[in-house]
């Protein structure tokens, strides 16, 4: 048989076992299927995926680095719980970083950025899957900040988004949360199109603060426990 005719899959791009486990556990945590403070037993996960505990532990270590899991003495891995003060600080840092990111990005924006941003907004508006809303929300924010050409800053912003995504899903699911986000996103894009960095920065700040306030108004018991 000629190897030039053999259609072999590219195993170099096949996700590892731990990556597959990370993906499923991350989604379960963000979707609230595994609750805050709940232990994640390595034996149970290994049995569920029919693997050894080695890739499970690797997956949990990655989730720990993302701030979704915490290893506790005598308990093993548990889903992290973000307190109200911690959440407030995360949103404070979001404001500082994202306001600066949009200021730096606006002068470098072109038609490609605007077209891509509008496309994401349209997809967000049409999407009925709650699980996709937060992903598209991040995709839009990343699209607007990437022209700033600050990869380290983008990494910090992404890290915060990952940590609060479970709360963003809840916020977007609240009454008019999705519609409000769409309206505010389009206003930010309009300011960027005008090349008005100050207006865009002010709108980003109002947008993030509004999300935080909505969470506190609707989820006080959950966040303060």
CSV table of C-alpha atoms in Angstrom, one decimal, residues 61-147:
chain,number,residue,atom,x,y,z
A,61,UNK,CA,-4.9,21.4,37.9
A,62,UNK,CA,-5.7,23.4,34.7
A,63,UNK,CA,-9.1,24.3,36.1
A,64,UNK,CA,-7.3,25.4,39.3
A,65,UNK,CA,-5.1,27.7,37.3
A,66,UNK,CA,-8.3,29.2,35.7
A,67,UNK,CA,-9.7,29.8,39.2
A,68,UNK,CA,-12.6,27.4,38.8
A,69,UNK,CA,-11.3,24.7,41.1
A,70,UNK,CA,-9.5,24.8,44.4
A,71,UNK,CA,-7.6,21.9,46.1
A,72,UNK,CA,-8.3,21.7,49.8
A,73,UNK,CA,-6.7,19.6,52.5
A,74,UNK,CA,-8.7,16.4,53.2
A,75,UNK,CA,-11.3,17.4,50.6
A,76,UNK,CA,-9.4,17.3,47.3
A,77,UNK,CA,-10.7,19.5,44.5
A,78,UNK,CA,-13.8,21.6,45.0
A,79,UNK,CA,-15.5,24.1,42.8
A,80,UNK,CA,-14.5,27.6,43.9
A,81,UNK,CA,-16.9,30.0,45.4
A,82,UNK,CA,-16.5,33.7,44.6
A,83,UNK,CA,-17.6,36.0,47.5
A,84,UNK,CA,-19.4,39.3,46.9
A,85,UNK,CA,-16.3,41.3,47.7
A,86,UNK,CA,-14.2,39.2,45.4
A,87,UNK,CA,-16.7,39.6,42.6
A,88,UNK,CA,-16.8,43.3,43.1
A,89,UNK,CA,-13.0,43.5,42.9
A,90,UNK,CA,-13.0,41.5,39.7
A,91,UNK,CA,-15.4,43.9,38.1
A,92,UNK,CA,-13.3,46.8,39.3
A,93,UNK,CA,-10.3,45.4,37.6
A,94,UNK,CA,-12.4,44.7,34.5
A,95,UNK,CA,-13.3,48.4,34.3
A,96,UNK,CA,-9.7,49.5,34.7
A,97,UNK,CA,-8.3,47.1,32.1
A,98,UNK,CA,-11.1,47.2,29.5
A,99,UNK,CA,-11.5,51.0,29.5
A,100,UNK,CA,-7.8,51.4,28.8
A,101,UNK,CA,-7.9,48.6,26.2
A,102,UNK,CA,-10.7,50.3,24.2
A,103,UNK,CA,-8.9,53.7,24.4
A,104,UNK,CA,-5.8,52.1,22.9
A,105,UNK,CA,-7.7,50.1,20.4
A,106,UNK,CA,-10.0,52.7,18.8
A,107,UNK,CA,-7.2,54.6,16.8
A,108,UNK,CA,-6.1,51.2,15.3
A,109,UNK,CA,-9.6,50.0,14.2
A,110,UNK,CA,-10.6,49.6,10.6
A,111,UNK,CA,-13.5,48.3,8.6
A,112,UNK,CA,-12.6,44.7,9.3
A,113,UNK,CA,-12.9,45.2,13.1
A,114,UNK,CA,-16.3,46.9,12.7
A,115,UNK,CA,-17.7,44.3,10.3
A,116,UNK,CA,-16.5,41.5,12.5
A,117,UNK,CA,-18.0,43.2,15.6
A,118,UNK,CA,-21.4,43.7,13.8
A,119,UNK,CA,-21.4,40.1,12.7
A,120,UNK,CA,-20.8,38.9,16.3
A,121,UNK,CA,-23.6,41.1,17.5
A,122,UNK,CA,-26.0,39.7,14.9
A,123,UNK,CA,-25.1,36.2,15.9
A,124,UNK,CA,-25.5,37.0,19.6
A,125,UNK,CA,-28.9,38.5,18.9
A,126,UNK,CA,-30.1,35.4,16.9
A,127,UNK,CA,-28.7,32.8,19.4
A,128,UNK,CA,-31.1,31.0,21.6
A,129,UNK,CA,-28.6,28.8,23.4
A,130,UNK,CA,-27.7,30.5,26.8
A,131,UNK,CA,-24.4,28.6,26.8
A,132,UNK,CA,-23.3,30.5,23.7
A,133,UNK,CA,-24.2,34.0,24.9
A,134,UNK,CA,-21.3,34.4,27.2
A,135,UNK,CA,-18.9,32.9,24.6
A,136,UNK,CA,-20.1,35.4,22.0
A,137,UNK,CA,-20.0,38.2,24.6
A,138,UNK,CA,-16.3,37.5,25.1
A,139,UNK,CA,-15.7,37.2,21.3
A,140,UNK,CA,-17.1,40.7,20.8
A,141,UNK,CA,-15.1,42.2,23.6
A,142,UNK,CA,-11.9,40.5,22.3
A,143,UNK,CA,-12.7,41.7,18.8
A,144,UNK,CA,-12.8,45.3,20.1
A,145,UNK,CA,-9.7,45.1,22.3
A,146,UNK,CA,-7.4,43.2,20.0
A,147,UNK,CA,-6.5,46.3,17.9
